[in-house]
């Protein structure tokens, strides 16, 4: 089983739709969680960190479910510009400061 | 600098030649990471430097790959005797010492696109 797993998609949704992605992780000692966005032929950019209590940034909401070992990203009122690949990344507690990456979920928002 | 800087942005090289890729991290970031991303694929970890500690080289795919970093400054990734399968985007990222446990994650450079012909 991979350490971090994502549904690769693609998710094809119309503008204005709400879409959600999950990312599961295998190590129960995982401590820090992130969602990154990667546009085609560009580098990944931090979208948001995921906090234990969940957090929201505009149309984006991130949640952490420790019991089931997954994080989620909810995008409301999808825009064409949200089309990208969404990567989740996980860090295990301790001195290791290396993120473990999922392979990404592809989202296409259609007019 | 304001961001992570990588050079060159594009490199075309002949099979068998050596290449050197450069990464200039964000000033003050103690951790530096190299990743490889083949077209349409995920991020493949290569090597990680943290301050003056011994680097984590566990991701280097062969002994043709090596990387150096002096202190907390510039890093170079060297690929010797390049092969066509080395063609990919090589991404560098940096983070502050506790950045990934304080919600800041990594900051990536824009990458070097390597094409081996």
mmCIF file of C-alpha atoms in Angstrom:
data_model
loop_
_atom_site.group_PDB
_atom_site.id
_atom_site.type_symbol
_atom_site.label_atom_id
_atom_site.label_comp_id
_atom_site.label_asym_id
_atom_site.label_seq_id
_atom_site.Cartn_x
_atom_site.Cartn_y
_atom_site.Cartn_z
ATOM 1 C CA UNK A 1 0.000 0.000 0.000
ATOM 2 C CA UNK A 2 1.348 3.443 -0.906
ATOM 3 C CA UNK A 3 2.034 5.839 1.958
ATOM 4 C CA UNK A 4 -0.176 8.539 0.443
ATOM 5 C CA UNK A 5 -2.916 7.723 -2.055
ATOM 6 C CA UNK A 6 -5.168 9.855 -4.196
ATOM 7 C CA UNK A 7 -7.783 9.104 -6.819
ATOM 8 C CA UNK A 8 -6.075 10.293 -10.015
ATOM 9 C CA UNK A 9 -9.362 11.318 -11.646
ATOM 10 C CA UNK A 10 -9.856 13.133 -13.896
ATOM 11 C CA UNK A 11 -12.757 14.876 -12.263
ATOM 12 C CA UNK A 12 -14.757 16.753 -14.895
ATOM 13 C CA UNK A 13 -17.224 19.222 -13.402
ATOM 14 C CA UNK A 14 -19.225 22.173 -14.729
ATOM 15 C CA UNK A 15 -18.529 25.694 -13.574
ATOM 16 C CA UNK A 16 -20.259 26.424 -10.298
ATOM 17 C CA UNK A 17 -20.196 22.828 -9.117
ATOM 18 C CA UNK A 18 -18.921 21.654 -5.754
ATOM 19 C CA UNK A 19 -16.228 18.991 -5.909
ATOM 20 C CA UNK A 20 -14.365 17.100 -3.212
ATOM 21 C CA UNK A 21 -11.154 15.071 -3.228
ATOM 22 C CA UNK A 22 -9.832 12.714 -0.599
ATOM 23 C CA UNK A 23 -6.296 11.675 0.183
ATOM 24 C CA UNK A 24 -5.542 8.697 2.417
ATOM 25 C CA UNK A 25 -2.329 8.168 4.342
ATOM 26 C CA UNK A 26 -0.998 4.988 5.904
ATOM 27 C CA UNK A 27 1.216 6.212 8.754
ATOM 28 C CA UNK A 28 -0.772 6.967 11.893
ATOM 29 C CA UNK A 29 2.139 9.096 13.157
ATOM 30 C CA UNK A 30 1.547 11.597 10.367
ATOM 31 C CA UNK A 31 1.464 15.072 11.812
ATOM 32 C CA UNK A 32 1.283 17.719 9.114
ATOM 33 C CA UNK A 33 -0.859 17.780 6.014
ATOM 34 C CA UNK A 34 -0.969 19.975 2.952
ATOM 35 C CA UNK A 35 -2.828 20.507 -0.288
ATOM 36 C CA UNK A 36 -0.817 21.791 -3.240
ATOM 37 C CA UNK A 37 -2.013 22.862 -6.650
ATOM 38 C CA UNK A 38 -0.009 22.142 -9.793
ATOM 39 C CA UNK A 39 -0.894 23.735 -13.109
ATOM 40 C CA UNK A 40 0.195 22.092 -16.332
ATOM 41 C CA UNK A 41 3.961 22.386 -16.819
ATOM 42 C CA UNK A 42 4.342 24.476 -13.664
ATOM 43 C CA UNK A 43 5.706 23.793 -10.206
ATOM 44 C CA UNK A 44 3.441 22.797 -7.292
ATOM 45 C CA UNK A 45 2.240 25.700 -5.183
ATOM 46 C CA UNK A 46 0.916 25.517 -1.649
ATOM 47 C CA UNK A 47 -2.853 25.842 -1.609
ATOM 48 C CA UNK A 48 -3.451 25.320 2.077
ATOM 49 C CA UNK A 49 -2.247 23.512 5.157
ATOM 50 C CA UNK A 50 -4.749 21.216 6.816
ATOM 51 C CA UNK A 51 -5.371 21.746 10.497
ATOM 52 C CA UNK A 52 -6.913 19.310 12.948
ATOM 53 C CA UNK A 53 -10.023 21.429 13.353
ATOM 54 C CA UNK A 54 -10.398 21.911 9.614
ATOM 55 C CA UNK A 55 -9.848 25.189 7.841
ATOM 56 C CA UNK A 56 -11.414 27.291 5.158
ATOM 57 C CA UNK A 57 -9.962 29.758 2.687
ATOM 58 C CA UNK A 58 -12.616 31.340 0.536
ATOM 59 C CA UNK A 59 -14.147 28.635 -1.649
ATOM 60 C CA UNK A 60 -11.733 25.995 -0.382
ATOM 61 C CA UNK A 61 -12.234 23.875 2.741
ATOM 62 C CA UNK A 62 -9.773 21.318 4.051
ATOM 63 C CA UNK A 63 -10.602 18.647 6.608
ATOM 64 C CA UNK A 64 -8.585 16.057 8.495
ATOM 65 C CA UNK A 65 -10.035 12.748 9.664
ATOM 66 C CA UNK A 66 -7.429 11.118 11.881
ATOM 67 C CA UNK A 67 -9.563 8.111 12.766
ATOM 68 C CA UNK A 68 -9.900 7.096 9.124
ATOM 69 C CA UNK A 69 -6.533 8.572 8.123
ATOM 70 C CA UNK A 70 -7.539 10.838 5.319
ATOM 71 C CA UNK A 71 -7.655 14.489 4.414
ATOM 72 C CA UNK A 72 -10.149 16.106 2.121
ATOM 73 C CA UNK A 73 -10.368 19.214 -0.034
ATOM 74 C CA UNK A 74 -13.725 20.728 -0.932
ATOM 75 C CA UNK A 75 -14.006 23.326 -3.671
ATOM 76 C CA UNK A 76 -17.271 25.252 -3.867
ATOM 77 C CA UNK A 77 -18.532 27.269 -6.832
ATOM 78 C CA UNK A 78 -15.828 25.883 -9.148
ATOM 79 C CA UNK A 79 -14.187 28.288 -11.570
ATOM 80 C CA UNK A 80 -12.514 27.502 -14.874
ATOM 81 C CA UNK A 81 -9.272 28.648 -13.263
ATOM 82 C CA UNK A 82 -9.524 25.857 -10.673
ATOM 83 C CA UNK A 83 -8.589 23.358 -13.399
ATOM 84 C CA UNK A 84 -5.298 21.836 -12.214
ATOM 85 C CA UNK A 85 -3.829 18.824 -10.482
ATOM 86 C CA UNK A 86 -4.250 18.809 -6.699
ATOM 87 C CA UNK A 87 -1.487 17.104 -4.733
ATOM 88 C CA UNK A 88 -1.675 16.108 -1.115
ATOM 89 C CA UNK A 89 1.436 15.889 1.032
ATOM 90 C CA UNK A 90 1.969 14.445 4.494
ATOM 91 C CA UNK A 91 4.774 14.755 7.042
ATOM 92 C CA UNK A 92 5.413 12.288 9.822
ATOM 93 C CA UNK A 93 6.138 13.581 13.317
ATOM 94 C CA UNK A 94 9.749 13.736 14.419
ATOM 95 C CA UNK A 95 12.947 14.999 12.980
ATOM 96 C CA UNK A 96 12.241 13.856 9.462
ATOM 97 C CA UNK A 97 11.216 16.986 7.604
ATOM 98 C CA UNK A 98 10.437 15.280 4.336
ATOM 99 C CA UNK A 99 6.979 15.435 2.850
ATOM 100 C CA UNK A 100 5.441 12.291 1.388
ATOM 101 C CA UNK A 101 3.480 13.095 -1.771
ATOM 102 C CA UNK A 102 0.414 11.694 -3.425
ATOM 103 C CA UNK A 103 0.378 11.397 -7.206
ATOM 104 C CA UNK A 104 -2.328 14.032 -7.536
ATOM 105 C CA UNK A 105 -5.954 14.339 -8.587
ATOM 106 C CA UNK A 106 -6.711 16.002 -11.891
ATOM 107 C CA UNK A 107 -9.611 18.463 -12.004
ATOM 108 C CA UNK A 108 -11.098 19.937 -15.160
ATOM 109 C CA UNK A 109 -13.781 22.594 -14.736
ATOM 110 C CA UNK A 110 -15.807 22.981 -17.906
ATOM 111 C CA UNK A 111 -17.815 25.975 -19.119
ATOM 112 C CA UNK B 1 15.946 35.927 -2.651
ATOM 113 C CA UNK B 2 12.202 36.149 -2.715
ATOM 114 C CA UNK B 3 11.711 32.661 -4.070
ATOM 115 C CA UNK B 4 13.533 29.488 -4.999
ATOM 116 C CA UNK B 5 15.576 30.077 -8.119
ATOM 117 C CA UNK B 6 16.610 27.299 -10.491
ATOM 118 C CA UNK B 7 18.859 27.418 -13.507
ATOM 119 C CA UNK B 8 18.874 26.731 -16.321
ATOM 120 C CA UNK B 9 15.118 26.703 -16.929
ATOM 121 C CA UNK B 10 15.612 24.439 -19.941
ATOM 122 C CA UNK B 11 18.487 22.184 -20.906
ATOM 123 C CA UNK B 12 18.873 20.020 -23.974
ATOM 124 C CA UNK B 13 21.834 17.684 -23.873
ATOM 125 C CA UNK B 14 23.181 14.802 -25.869
ATOM 126 C CA UNK B 15 23.058 11.305 -24.460
ATOM 127 C CA UNK B 16 26.227 10.541 -22.558
ATOM 128 C CA UNK B 17 27.027 14.122 -21.593
ATOM 129 C CA UNK B 18 27.107 15.383 -17.996
ATOM 130 C CA UNK B 19 24.737 18.102 -16.805
ATOM 131 C CA UNK B 20 24.694 20.315 -13.757
ATOM 132 C CA UNK B 21 21.510 21.860 -12.399
ATOM 133 C CA UNK B 22 21.511 24.673 -9.902
ATOM 134 C CA UNK B 23 19.138 25.630 -7.102
ATOM 135 C CA UNK B 24 19.264 28.790 -5.021
ATOM 136 C CA UNK B 25 16.897 28.383 -2.048
ATOM 137 C CA UNK B 26 15.013 31.037 -0.146
ATOM 138 C CA UNK B 27 17.409 32.849 2.153
ATOM 139 C CA UNK B 28 17.330 31.344 5.637
ATOM 140 C CA UNK B 29 15.743 28.067 4.569
ATOM 141 C CA UNK B 30 17.778 25.283 6.101
ATOM 142 C CA UNK B 31 16.137 22.418 4.227
ATOM 143 C CA UNK B 32 16.543 21.843 0.499
ATOM 144 C CA UNK B 33 14.971 19.086 -1.590
ATOM 145 C CA UNK B 34 15.396 17.815 -5.119
ATOM 146 C CA UNK B 35 12.580 16.060 -6.941
ATOM 147 C CA UNK B 36 12.150 14.687 -10.437
ATOM 148 C CA UNK B 37 8.872 14.757 -12.311
ATOM 149 C CA UNK B 38 8.479 12.923 -15.586
ATOM 150 C CA UNK B 39 5.763 14.057 -17.964
ATOM 151 C CA UNK B 40 2.351 13.232 -16.558
ATOM 152 C CA UNK B 41 3.837 11.557 -13.482
ATOM 153 C CA UNK B 42 4.064 12.335 -9.771
ATOM 154 C CA UNK B 43 6.918 13.844 -7.794
ATOM 155 C CA UNK B 44 9.860 11.481 -7.338
ATOM 156 C CA UNK B 45 12.034 12.308 -4.328
ATOM 157 C CA UNK B 46 15.773 12.404 -5.069
ATOM 158 C CA UNK B 47 17.720 13.938 -2.187
ATOM 159 C CA UNK B 48 17.234 16.137 0.884
ATOM 160 C CA UNK B 49 19.671 18.430 2.682
ATOM 161 C CA UNK B 50 19.038 19.725 6.199
ATOM 162 C CA UNK B 51 21.569 22.220 7.509
ATOM 163 C CA UNK B 52 24.928 20.560 8.113
ATOM 164 C CA UNK B 53 23.480 17.076 8.618
ATOM 165 C CA UNK B 54 24.340 14.229 6.273
ATOM 166 C CA UNK B 55 21.979 14.408 3.280
ATOM 167 C CA UNK B 56 19.210 11.866 2.743
ATOM 168 C CA UNK B 57 20.222 10.364 -0.597
ATOM 169 C CA UNK B 58 17.732 7.532 -0.504
ATOM 170 C CA UNK B 59 15.918 8.676 -3.661
ATOM 171 C CA UNK B 60 18.860 8.950 -6.040
ATOM 172 C CA UNK B 61 18.086 6.453 -8.839
ATOM 173 C CA UNK B 62 21.675 5.511 -9.695
ATOM 174 C CA UNK B 63 25.282 6.432 -9.013
ATOM 175 C CA UNK B 64 25.156 8.727 -12.040
ATOM 176 C CA UNK B 65 23.229 11.153 -9.869
ATOM 177 C CA UNK B 66 24.871 13.256 -7.166
ATOM 178 C CA UNK B 67 24.149 16.508 -5.400
ATOM 179 C CA UNK B 68 26.030 18.941 -3.248
ATOM 180 C CA UNK B 69 25.097 21.785 -0.996
ATOM 181 C CA UNK B 70 27.467 24.013 0.885
ATOM 182 C CA UNK B 71 26.016 25.093 4.204
ATOM 183 C CA UNK B 72 22.563 26.565 3.721
ATOM 184 C CA UNK B 73 23.168 28.025 0.298
ATOM 185 C CA UNK B 74 23.153 26.936 -3.308
ATOM 186 C CA UNK B 75 22.828 23.300 -4.303
ATOM 187 C CA UNK B 76 23.867 21.607 -7.518
ATOM 188 C CA UNK B 77 22.472 18.358 -8.877
ATOM 189 C CA UNK B 78 24.807 16.591 -11.268
ATOM 190 C CA UNK B 79 23.798 13.864 -13.689
ATOM 191 C CA UNK B 80 26.681 12.057 -15.334
ATOM 192 C CA UNK B 81 26.497 10.198 -18.634
ATOM 193 C CA UNK B 82 22.907 11.257 -19.203
ATOM 194 C CA UNK B 83 20.399 8.772 -20.607
ATOM 195 C CA UNK B 84 17.130 9.420 -22.395
ATOM 196 C CA UNK B 85 15.194 8.189 -19.360
ATOM 197 C CA UNK B 86 16.700 11.106 -17.402
ATOM 198 C CA UNK B 87 14.499 13.483 -19.406
ATOM 199 C CA UNK B 88 12.179 15.138 -16.905
ATOM 200 C CA UNK B 89 11.583 18.322 -14.959
ATOM 201 C CA UNK B 90 13.918 18.586 -11.982
ATOM 202 C CA UNK B 91 12.312 20.550 -9.186
ATOM 203 C CA UNK B 92 14.061 22.044 -6.193
ATOM 204 C CA UNK B 93 12.225 23.083 -3.036
ATOM 205 C CA UNK B 94 13.245 24.654 0.237
ATOM 206 C CA UNK B 95 11.683 25.052 3.656
ATOM 207 C CA UNK B 96 12.578 26.571 6.986
ATOM 208 C CA UNK B 97 13.762 24.238 9.731
ATOM 209 C CA UNK B 98 10.327 23.550 11.151
ATOM 210 C CA UNK B 99 8.371 24.837 8.169
ATOM 211 C CA UNK B 100 6.587 21.642 7.356
ATOM 212 C CA UNK B 101 5.456 21.233 10.940
ATOM 213 C CA UNK B 102 4.376 24.865 11.231
ATOM 214 C CA UNK B 103 2.066 24.870 8.274
ATOM 215 C CA UNK B 104 4.407 26.389 5.698
ATOM 216 C CA UNK B 105 5.295 23.337 3.682
ATOM 217 C CA UNK B 106 7.823 23.604 0.893
ATOM 218 C CA UNK B 107 8.324 26.341 -1.658
ATOM 219 C CA UNK B 108 9.259 25.034 -5.083
ATOM 220 C CA UNK B 109 11.351 26.604 -7.786
ATOM 221 C CA UNK B 110 10.025 26.650 -11.338
ATOM 222 C CA UNK B 111 12.203 23.700 -12.272
ATOM 223 C CA UNK B 112 14.735 22.751 -14.928
ATOM 224 C CA UNK B 113 13.279 20.941 -17.920
ATOM 225 C CA UNK B 114 15.934 18.461 -19.042
ATOM 226 C CA UNK B 115 15.739 16.825 -22.441
ATOM 227 C CA UNK B 116 18.285 14.180 -23.368
ATOM 228 C CA UNK B 117 18.494 13.562 -27.104
#
